[in-house]
Structure formats: structure tokens, C-alpha cells
CSV table of C-alpha atoms and ligand atoms in Angstrom, one decimal:
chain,number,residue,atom,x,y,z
A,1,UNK,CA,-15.0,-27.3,-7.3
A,2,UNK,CA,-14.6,-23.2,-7.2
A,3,UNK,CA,-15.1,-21.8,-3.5
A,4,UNK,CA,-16.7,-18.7,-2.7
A,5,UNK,CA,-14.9,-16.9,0.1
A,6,UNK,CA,-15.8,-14.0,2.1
A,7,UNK,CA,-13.6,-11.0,3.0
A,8,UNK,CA,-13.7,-10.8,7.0
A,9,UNK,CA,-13.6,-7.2,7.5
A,10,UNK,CA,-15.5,-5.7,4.2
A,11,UNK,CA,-18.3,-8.5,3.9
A,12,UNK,CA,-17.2,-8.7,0.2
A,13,UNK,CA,-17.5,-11.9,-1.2
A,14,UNK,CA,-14.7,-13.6,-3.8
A,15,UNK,CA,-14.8,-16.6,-6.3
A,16,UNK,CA,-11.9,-19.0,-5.8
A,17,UNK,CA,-11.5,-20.4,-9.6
A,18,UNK,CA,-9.8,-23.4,-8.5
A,19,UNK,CA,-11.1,-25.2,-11.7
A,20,UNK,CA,-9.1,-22.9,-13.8
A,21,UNK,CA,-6.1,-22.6,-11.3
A,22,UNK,CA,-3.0,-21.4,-12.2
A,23,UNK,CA,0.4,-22.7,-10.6
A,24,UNK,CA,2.4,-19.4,-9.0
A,25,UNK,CA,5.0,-19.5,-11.4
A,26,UNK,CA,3.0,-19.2,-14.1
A,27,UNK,CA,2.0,-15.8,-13.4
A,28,UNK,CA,5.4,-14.5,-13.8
A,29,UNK,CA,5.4,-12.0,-15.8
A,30,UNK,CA,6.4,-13.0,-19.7
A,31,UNK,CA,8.2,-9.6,-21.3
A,32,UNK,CA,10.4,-8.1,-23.8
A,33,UNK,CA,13.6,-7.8,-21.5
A,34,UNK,CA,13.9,-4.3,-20.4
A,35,UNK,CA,17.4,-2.8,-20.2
A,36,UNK,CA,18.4,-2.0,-17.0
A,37,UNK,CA,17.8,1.7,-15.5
A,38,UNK,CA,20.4,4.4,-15.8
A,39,UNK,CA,21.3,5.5,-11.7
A,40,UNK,CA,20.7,9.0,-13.4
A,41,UNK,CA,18.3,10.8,-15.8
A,42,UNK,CA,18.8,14.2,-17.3
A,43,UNK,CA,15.4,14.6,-17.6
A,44,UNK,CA,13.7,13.5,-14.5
A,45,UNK,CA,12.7,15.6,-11.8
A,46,UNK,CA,13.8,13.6,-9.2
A,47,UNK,CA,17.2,13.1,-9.4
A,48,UNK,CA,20.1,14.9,-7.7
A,49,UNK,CA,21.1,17.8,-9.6
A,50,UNK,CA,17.6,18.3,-11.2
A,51,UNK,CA,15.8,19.3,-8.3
A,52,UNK,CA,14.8,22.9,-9.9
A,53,UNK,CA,12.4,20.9,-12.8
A,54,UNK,CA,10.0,20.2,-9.2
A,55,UNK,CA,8.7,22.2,-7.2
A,56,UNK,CA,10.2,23.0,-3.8
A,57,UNK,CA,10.8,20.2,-1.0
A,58,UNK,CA,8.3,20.4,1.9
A,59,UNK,CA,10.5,17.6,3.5
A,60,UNK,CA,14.3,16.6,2.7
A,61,UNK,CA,16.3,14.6,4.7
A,62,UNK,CA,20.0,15.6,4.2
A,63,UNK,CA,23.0,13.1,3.7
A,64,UNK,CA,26.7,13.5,3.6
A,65,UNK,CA,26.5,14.0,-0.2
A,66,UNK,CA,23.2,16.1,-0.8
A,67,UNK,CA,20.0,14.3,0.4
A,68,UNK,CA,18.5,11.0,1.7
A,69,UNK,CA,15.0,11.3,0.8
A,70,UNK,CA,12.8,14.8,0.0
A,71,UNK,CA,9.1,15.3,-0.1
A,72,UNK,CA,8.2,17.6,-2.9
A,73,UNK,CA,4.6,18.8,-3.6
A,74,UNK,CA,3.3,16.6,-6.9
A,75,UNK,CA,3.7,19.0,-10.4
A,76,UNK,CA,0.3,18.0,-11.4
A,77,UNK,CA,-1.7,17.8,-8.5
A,78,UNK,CA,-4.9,16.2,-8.2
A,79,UNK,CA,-6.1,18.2,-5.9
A,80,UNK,CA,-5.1,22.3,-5.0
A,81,UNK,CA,-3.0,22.8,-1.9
A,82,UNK,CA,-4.3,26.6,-1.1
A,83,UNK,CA,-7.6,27.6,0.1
A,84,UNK,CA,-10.6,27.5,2.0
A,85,UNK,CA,-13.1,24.7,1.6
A,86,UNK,CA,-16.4,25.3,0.2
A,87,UNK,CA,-19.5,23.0,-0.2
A,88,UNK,CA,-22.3,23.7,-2.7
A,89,UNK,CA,-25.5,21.7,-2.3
A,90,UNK,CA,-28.2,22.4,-5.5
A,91,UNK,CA,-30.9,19.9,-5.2
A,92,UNK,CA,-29.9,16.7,-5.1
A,93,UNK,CA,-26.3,17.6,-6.3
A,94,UNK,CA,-23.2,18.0,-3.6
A,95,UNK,CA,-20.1,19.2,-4.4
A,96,UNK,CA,-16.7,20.6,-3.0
A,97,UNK,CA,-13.8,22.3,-4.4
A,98,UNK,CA,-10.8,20.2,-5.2
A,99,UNK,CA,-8.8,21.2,-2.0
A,100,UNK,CA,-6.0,19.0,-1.0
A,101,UNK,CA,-2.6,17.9,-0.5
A,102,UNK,CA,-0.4,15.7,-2.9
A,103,UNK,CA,3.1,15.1,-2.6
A,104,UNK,CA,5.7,13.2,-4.0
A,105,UNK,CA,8.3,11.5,-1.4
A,106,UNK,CA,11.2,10.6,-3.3
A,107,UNK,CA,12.3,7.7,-1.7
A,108,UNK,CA,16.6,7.5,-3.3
A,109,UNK,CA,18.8,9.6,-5.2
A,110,UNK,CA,19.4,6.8,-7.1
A,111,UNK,CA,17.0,6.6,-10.3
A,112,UNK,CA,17.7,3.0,-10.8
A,113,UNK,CA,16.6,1.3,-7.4
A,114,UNK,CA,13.6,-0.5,-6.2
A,115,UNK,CA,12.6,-1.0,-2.7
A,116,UNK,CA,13.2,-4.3,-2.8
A,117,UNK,CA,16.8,-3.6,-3.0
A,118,UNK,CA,17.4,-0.4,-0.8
A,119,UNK,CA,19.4,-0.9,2.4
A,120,UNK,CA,16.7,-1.4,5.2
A,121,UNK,CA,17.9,1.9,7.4
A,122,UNK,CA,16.5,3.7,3.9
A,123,UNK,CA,13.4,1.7,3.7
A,124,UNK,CA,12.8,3.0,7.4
A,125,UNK,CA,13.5,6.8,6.4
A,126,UNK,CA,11.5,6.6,4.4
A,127,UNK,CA,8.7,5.2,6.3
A,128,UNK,CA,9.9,7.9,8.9
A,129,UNK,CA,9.4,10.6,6.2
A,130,UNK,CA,5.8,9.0,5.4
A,131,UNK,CA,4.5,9.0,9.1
A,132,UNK,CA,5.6,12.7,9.7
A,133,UNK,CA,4.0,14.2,6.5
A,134,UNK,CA,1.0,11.9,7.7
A,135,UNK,CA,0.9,13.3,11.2
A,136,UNK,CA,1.6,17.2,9.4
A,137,UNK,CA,-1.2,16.6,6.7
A,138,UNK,CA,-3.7,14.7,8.8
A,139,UNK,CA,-3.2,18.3,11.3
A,140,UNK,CA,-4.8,20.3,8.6
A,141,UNK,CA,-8.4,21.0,9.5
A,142,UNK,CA,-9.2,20.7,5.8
A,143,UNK,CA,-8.3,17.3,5.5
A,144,UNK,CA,-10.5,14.2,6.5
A,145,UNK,CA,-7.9,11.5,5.5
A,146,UNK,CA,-4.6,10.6,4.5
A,147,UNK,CA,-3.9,8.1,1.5
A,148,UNK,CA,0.0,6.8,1.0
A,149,UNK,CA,0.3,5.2,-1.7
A,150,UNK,CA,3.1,4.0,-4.3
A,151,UNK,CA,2.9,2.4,-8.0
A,152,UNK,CA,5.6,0.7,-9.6
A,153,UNK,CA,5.2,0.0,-13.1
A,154,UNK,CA,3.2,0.6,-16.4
A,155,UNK,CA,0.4,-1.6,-15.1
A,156,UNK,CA,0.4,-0.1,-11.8
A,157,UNK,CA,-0.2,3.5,-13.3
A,158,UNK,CA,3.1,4.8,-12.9
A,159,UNK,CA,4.6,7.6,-15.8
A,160,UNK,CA,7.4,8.1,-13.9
A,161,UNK,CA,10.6,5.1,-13.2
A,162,UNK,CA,12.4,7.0,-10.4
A,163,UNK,CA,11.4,5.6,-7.1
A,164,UNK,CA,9.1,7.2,-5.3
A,165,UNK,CA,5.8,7.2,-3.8
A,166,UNK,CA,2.9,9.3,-3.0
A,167,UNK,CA,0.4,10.7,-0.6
A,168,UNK,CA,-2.8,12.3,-0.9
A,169,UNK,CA,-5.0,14.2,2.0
A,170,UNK,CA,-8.7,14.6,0.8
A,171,UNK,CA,-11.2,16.4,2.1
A,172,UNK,CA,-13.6,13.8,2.5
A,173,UNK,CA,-13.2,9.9,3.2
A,174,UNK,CA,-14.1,7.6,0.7
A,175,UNK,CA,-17.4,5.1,1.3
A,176,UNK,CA,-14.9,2.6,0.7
A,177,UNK,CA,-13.3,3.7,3.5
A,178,UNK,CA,-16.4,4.4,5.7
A,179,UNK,CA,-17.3,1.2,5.2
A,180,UNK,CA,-14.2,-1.0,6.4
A,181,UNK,CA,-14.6,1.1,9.1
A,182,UNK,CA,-18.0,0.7,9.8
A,183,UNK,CA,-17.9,-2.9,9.6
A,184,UNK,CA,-15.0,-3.3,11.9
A,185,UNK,CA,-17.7,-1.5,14.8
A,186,UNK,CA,-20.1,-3.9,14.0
A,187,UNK,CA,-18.1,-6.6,14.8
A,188,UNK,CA,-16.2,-4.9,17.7
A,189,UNK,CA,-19.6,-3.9,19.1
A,190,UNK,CA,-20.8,-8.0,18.5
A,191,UNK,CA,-18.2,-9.4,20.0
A,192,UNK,CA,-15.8,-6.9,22.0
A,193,UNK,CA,-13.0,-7.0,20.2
A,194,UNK,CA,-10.8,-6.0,17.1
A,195,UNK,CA,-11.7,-8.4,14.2
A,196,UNK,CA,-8.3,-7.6,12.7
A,197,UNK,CA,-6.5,-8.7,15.9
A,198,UNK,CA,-8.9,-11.8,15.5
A,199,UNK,CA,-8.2,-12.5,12.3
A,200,UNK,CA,-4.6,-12.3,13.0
A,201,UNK,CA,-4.5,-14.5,16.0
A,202,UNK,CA,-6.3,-17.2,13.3
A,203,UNK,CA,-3.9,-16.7,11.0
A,204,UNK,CA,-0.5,-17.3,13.3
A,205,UNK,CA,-2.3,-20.4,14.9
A,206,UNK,CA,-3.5,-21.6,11.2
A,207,UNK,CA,-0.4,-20.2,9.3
A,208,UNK,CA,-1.0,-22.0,6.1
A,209,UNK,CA,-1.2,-18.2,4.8
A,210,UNK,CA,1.5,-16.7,6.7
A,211,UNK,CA,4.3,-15.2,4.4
A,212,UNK,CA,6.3,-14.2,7.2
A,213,UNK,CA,6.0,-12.8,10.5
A,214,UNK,CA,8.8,-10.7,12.7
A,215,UNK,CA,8.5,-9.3,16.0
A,216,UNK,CA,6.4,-6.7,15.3
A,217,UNK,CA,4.5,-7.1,11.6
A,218,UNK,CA,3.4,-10.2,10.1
A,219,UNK,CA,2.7,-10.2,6.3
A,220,UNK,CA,-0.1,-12.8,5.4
A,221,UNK,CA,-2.0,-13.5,2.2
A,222,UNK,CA,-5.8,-12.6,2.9
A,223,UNK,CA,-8.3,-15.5,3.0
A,224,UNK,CA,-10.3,-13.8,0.8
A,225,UNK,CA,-7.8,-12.5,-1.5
A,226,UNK,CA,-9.1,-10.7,-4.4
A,227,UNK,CA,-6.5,-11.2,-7.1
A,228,UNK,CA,-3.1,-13.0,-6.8
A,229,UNK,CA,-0.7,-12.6,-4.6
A,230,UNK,CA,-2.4,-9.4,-2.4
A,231,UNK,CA,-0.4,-9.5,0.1
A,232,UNK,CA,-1.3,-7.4,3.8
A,233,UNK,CA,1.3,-6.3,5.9
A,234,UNK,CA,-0.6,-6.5,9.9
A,235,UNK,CA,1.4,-4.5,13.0
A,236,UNK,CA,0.6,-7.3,15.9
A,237,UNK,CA,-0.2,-4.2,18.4
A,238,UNK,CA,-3.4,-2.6,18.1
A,239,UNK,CA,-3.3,0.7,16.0
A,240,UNK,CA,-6.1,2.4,14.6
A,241,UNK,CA,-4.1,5.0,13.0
A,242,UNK,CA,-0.8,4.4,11.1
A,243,UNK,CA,0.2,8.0,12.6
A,244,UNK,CA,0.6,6.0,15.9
A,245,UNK,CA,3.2,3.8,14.7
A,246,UNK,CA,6.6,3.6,16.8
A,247,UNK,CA,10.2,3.8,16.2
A,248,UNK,CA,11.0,0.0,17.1
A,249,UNK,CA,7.8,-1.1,14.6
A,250,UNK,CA,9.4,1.4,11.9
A,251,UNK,CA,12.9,-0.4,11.7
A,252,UNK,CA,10.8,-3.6,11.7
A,253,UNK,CA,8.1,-2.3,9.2
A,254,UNK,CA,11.2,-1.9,7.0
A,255,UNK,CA,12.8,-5.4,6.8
A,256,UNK,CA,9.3,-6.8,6.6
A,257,UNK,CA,8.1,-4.5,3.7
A,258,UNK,CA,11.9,-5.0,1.7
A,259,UNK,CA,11.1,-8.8,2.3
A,260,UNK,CA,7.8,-8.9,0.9
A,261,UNK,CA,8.9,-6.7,-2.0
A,262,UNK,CA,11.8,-8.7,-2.7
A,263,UNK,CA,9.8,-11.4,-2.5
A,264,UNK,CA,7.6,-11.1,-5.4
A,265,UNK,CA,10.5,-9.3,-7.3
A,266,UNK,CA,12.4,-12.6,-7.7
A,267,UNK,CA,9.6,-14.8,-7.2
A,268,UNK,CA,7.2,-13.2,-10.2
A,269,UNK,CA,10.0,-11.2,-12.0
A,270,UNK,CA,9.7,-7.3,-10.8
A,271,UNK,CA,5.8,-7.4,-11.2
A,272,UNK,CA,4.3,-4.1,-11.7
A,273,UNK,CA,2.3,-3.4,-8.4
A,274,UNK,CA,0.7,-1.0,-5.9
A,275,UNK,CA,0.7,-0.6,-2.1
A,276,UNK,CA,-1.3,1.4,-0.5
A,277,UNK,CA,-1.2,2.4,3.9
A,278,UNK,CA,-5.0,1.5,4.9
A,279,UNK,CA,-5.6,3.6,7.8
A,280,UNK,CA,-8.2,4.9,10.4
A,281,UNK,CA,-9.5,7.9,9.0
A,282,UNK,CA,-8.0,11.5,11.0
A,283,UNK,CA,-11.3,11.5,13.0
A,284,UNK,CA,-11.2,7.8,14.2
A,285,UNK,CA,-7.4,7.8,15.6
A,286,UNK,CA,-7.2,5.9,18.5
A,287,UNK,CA,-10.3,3.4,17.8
A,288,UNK,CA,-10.7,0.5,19.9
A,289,UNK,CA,-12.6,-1.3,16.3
A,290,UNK,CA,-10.2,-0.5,13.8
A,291,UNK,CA,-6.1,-1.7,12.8
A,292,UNK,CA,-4.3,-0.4,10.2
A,293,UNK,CA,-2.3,-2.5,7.5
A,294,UNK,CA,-0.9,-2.4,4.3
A,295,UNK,CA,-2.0,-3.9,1.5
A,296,UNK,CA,0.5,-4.9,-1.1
A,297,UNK,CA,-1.0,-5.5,-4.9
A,298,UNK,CA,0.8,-7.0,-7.8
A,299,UNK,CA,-1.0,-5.9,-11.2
A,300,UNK,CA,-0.7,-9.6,-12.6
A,301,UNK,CA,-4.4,-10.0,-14.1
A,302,UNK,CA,-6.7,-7.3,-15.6
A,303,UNK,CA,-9.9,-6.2,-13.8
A,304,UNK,CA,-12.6,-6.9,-16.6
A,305,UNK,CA,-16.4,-7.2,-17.1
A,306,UNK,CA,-17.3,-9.2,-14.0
A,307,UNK,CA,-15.4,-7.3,-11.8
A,308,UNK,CA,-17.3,-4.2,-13.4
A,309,UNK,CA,-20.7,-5.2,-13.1
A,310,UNK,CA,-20.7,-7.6,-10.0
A,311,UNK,CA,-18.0,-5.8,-7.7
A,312,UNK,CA,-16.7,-9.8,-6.7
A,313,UNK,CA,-13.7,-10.3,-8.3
A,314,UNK,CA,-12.1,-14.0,-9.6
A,315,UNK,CA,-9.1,-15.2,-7.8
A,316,UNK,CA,-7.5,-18.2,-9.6
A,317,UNK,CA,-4.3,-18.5,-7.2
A,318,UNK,CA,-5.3,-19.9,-3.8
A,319,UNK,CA,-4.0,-17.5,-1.4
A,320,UNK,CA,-2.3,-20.7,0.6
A,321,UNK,CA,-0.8,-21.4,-3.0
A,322,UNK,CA,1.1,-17.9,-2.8
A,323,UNK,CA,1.7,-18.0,0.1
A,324,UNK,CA,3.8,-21.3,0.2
A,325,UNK,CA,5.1,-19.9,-2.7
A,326,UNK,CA,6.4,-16.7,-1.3
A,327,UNK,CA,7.5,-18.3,1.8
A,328,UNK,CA,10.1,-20.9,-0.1
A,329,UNK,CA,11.4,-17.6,-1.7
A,330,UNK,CA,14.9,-16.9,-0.5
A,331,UNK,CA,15.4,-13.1,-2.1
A,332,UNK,CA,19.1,-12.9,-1.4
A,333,UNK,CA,19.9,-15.1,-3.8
A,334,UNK,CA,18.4,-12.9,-6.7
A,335,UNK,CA,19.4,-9.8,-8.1
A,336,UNK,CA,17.7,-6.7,-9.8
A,337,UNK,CA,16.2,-8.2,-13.4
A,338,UNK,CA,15.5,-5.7,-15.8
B,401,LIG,ZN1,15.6,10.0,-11.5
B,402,LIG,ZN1,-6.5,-4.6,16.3
């Protein structure tokens, strides 16, 4: 029989297609073998040496040989860094100007490598290079909130195969947003307390969906999991605002993110797949209601029809499935696949 589940925090509900289940394994991804990436490119902007075919580094971490990581603004922006912000209201109609930051951080020289298989003091620079452009972009009065984001793969939207990811500051916040917010009051003001710390505390004491959990982060697979293998990445202290994050929960962020992505890179076969930092917006830093996480997507299945017109979406992996799956997982003992 198919379950319905509900998502905790947005209220969103989510049809578990157990009838027409698929095993873990059989989502791996079936391809044309790829050959392997060359460590450099003559032609893409992000590696040592070409630095002149972007645009200049508002960030770069220096190494003994030329740099660790740089932040460079994005070539095609979506939105324009300079200039005031207007509104325009004509009846019904509202509208801004497309002011905004978007940058590129460049997460290795190295145009071959995948997160899953940078050194964990890299993985934490660059986490260290996301939370200070964060904390620099969120300061801009033009700016209502902060998305960091990266896509790795066709699938995942991605043109370009260096590693990297990206962040964008918008001048507004997203209903989506608003929303996961707002629900997270409602239950704080219900039942005095943070329904993601809850949820968490539920999920260590009932750990069928527990990928891992370290000190400081625990990665689970959400009981309401849209599509396969979503994966969310929870700090076990209460933060709002992934701006408040600490050195200590940075080094740990790192092995626990590298895991996860190493994970479903042996376990599915380097899966195209997003990840996105889910944060309190600028304005609600320091909430009582709300806990950022990150929520890691592998572009297995294709959002279709249903999805389109009913905004629930069809899961046919149980999220306990994956999880067992990812937990029996032992990354070390695979290598890069093309
Ligand atoms: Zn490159
Ligand atoms: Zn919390």
C-alpha cells in the first residue's frame, strides 16, 4: 500500500509509491562512460593560469603555489551588482530592478576534482570562504537573503565541469522561503520550541533514517523526502542563521558534507545533484523558531506532470531504504568513476 507522508516543517504532503518501489541500486545512474577530467582546461575560466577570461576575485585565498580557493563575481549574472534599488507599483503589477549579487566561489585549482574527494581542510575553506561572503553580502542593505548553492552535473544545471559553487543575494525572499519560516513560528509559538531541534531529537532516538551523525552535524534522510535520496545535513545546536556557524562546526561541517558526497558518489555512481544552504533570511538571524540545514539533492528522477500541476511530488525510494543504503556505504574503498 503507497503512504502519504507529510513534510514536518513546510506542511507539504508526499506520495510514498511503495507499490512501484525501486531497490537503491537501481537508481544508479546507467551512462555512456565518460572519460575522466583533464586537472587543467585551456579554456575554462577557472583554472590557474586563466584567471584573466573572469572577472576579478572579490575573495582568494592564497597558497604556496598561487591560490586555495577565490570568489569571483559570476560572468553572466543573474542579477546586477551596482545600484540603487527601485520598486515600481502600476496597479496590480510590482516590480524591482534586478539588483543583486552573484558570485562564483571556486572551490580547487584543480579542474578535475569533486568534493567528494577534496582533502577535508579544503572542504572547510571553503565553507570558510562561503560563510564570510555570506556574512559580507547579507551586510548589504540591498539584500534580503543569501542563497549558496552548487550543481554538479548536466541534470543538475551545470554548463560548467570545474568545481565550484555559487551564491546569490536577492533583494527580496522567496514565498518559499517565507513560508518555511512562517511555519516554523507556528509551531514554536504552539509548542515552545524549535520543530527542527524536535525533529532531530526524533530522529537520533528513532535512527532508522540517520545517515550519519558526528559531534556536531547529523545528516538524515527526511521523513517526507520528496525524491530519492534528499539528503539534509542538521547542525545539532540551534542556529537560525548559517552566518552564525562556528569554527569547530566548520571542520566538522566538512568531513560530514565530504561523507555524504562521497557517499552517493560510490553508492549511485557520481549522480548529478544540487545542494543548496537553507537559511534564516538576513532579517530573522538569531530566531528562537528557525535552524538552518542543508539540503543535499541528487537529480536521479525527472520532475513531470504531477509534480507540475499538484505541487506533491512521488517518492518511490523509502527514505529508511536510502538511508540503510547510504549508511552500509564505506566511500574509502571507491575511487573517482568517470
Ligand atoms: Zn578548470
Ligand atoms: Zn533548532
Amino acid at each position: 500500500m503507497p503512504e502519504l507522508r507529510q513534510n514536518r516543517f513546510t506542511k507539504e504532503w508526499v506520495i510514498m509509491a511503495t507499490e512501484r518501489a525501486k531497490r537503491p541500486e537501481e537508481l544508479r545512474v546507467q551512462r555512456e562512460a565518460r572519460p575522466p577530467l583533464p586537472q587543467y582546461s585551456e579554456t575554462c575560466p577557472f583554472c590557474p593560469g586563466n584567471e584573466r577570461l573572469a572577472p576579478p576575485a572579490v575573495l582568494e585565498i592564497p597558497s604556496n603555489e598561487n591560490w586555495q580557493v577565490r570568489v569571483v563575481p559570476n560572468k553572466f549574472p543573474a542579477l546586477s551588482r551596482e545600484g540603487p534599488l527601485t520598486r515600481k507599483i502600476e496597479r496590480s503589477r510590482r516590480s524591482l530592478n534586478g539588483i543583486g549579487i552573484h558570485d562564483v566561489i571556486v572551490e580547487t585549482p584543480d579542474h578535475a576534482l569533486t568534493t567528494a574527494f577534496l582533502p577535508v581542510e579544503q572542504v572547510a575553506e571553503i565553507l570558510r570562504c562561503y560563510r564570510r561572503r555570506y556574512t559580507e553580502v547579507s551586510a548589504d542593505p540591498r539584500i534580503a537573503h543569501v542563497t549558496i548553492f552548487k550543481n554538479h552535473g548536466v541534470a543538475a544545471g551545470t554548463s560548467l565541469e570545474h568545481p565550484h559553487a555559487q551564491l546569490i543575494g536577492t533583494p527580496v525572499i522567496s514565498s518559499q522561503v517565507r513560508n518555511r519560516v512562517y511555519e516554523a513560528l507556528r509551531h514554536y509559538d504552539e509548542f515552545g520550541e524549535c520543530i527542527f531541534c524536535e525533529a532531530l531529537i526524533e530522529d537520533l532516538e528513532e535512527p532508522a533514517r540517520v545517515v550519519l551523525a558526528s559531534e556536531l552535524f547529523v545528516a538524515v534522510e527526511p521523513f517526507a523526502s520528496g525524491s530519492p535520496f534528499a539528503t539534509y545535513i542538521y547542525p545539532r545546536r540551534h542556529m537560525a542563521s548559517f552566518g552564525d556557524i562556528n569554527p569547530a562546526e566548520i571542520i566538522d561541517l566538512a568531513a560530514v558534507l565530504k561523507s555524504v558526497l562521497a557517499k552517493l558518489y560510490v553508492g549511485l555512481q557520481n549522480p548529478d545533484f544540487n545542494y543548496a544552504i537553507r537559511t534564516a533570511p538576513h532579517e530573522n538571524a538569531g530566531v528562537l523558531y528557525y535552524h538552518w540545514y542543508i539540503s543535499v539533492i541528487p537529480r536521479l528522477t525527472r520532475v513531470a506532470g504531477f509534480e507540475l500541476g499538484s505541487g506533491m511530488f512521488i517518492n518511490t525510494v523509502l527514505p529508511e531504504a536510502a538511508a540503510e543504503f547510504l549508511r552500509n556505504i564505506n566511500p574509502q574503498g571507491g575511487g573517482p568513476v568517470a
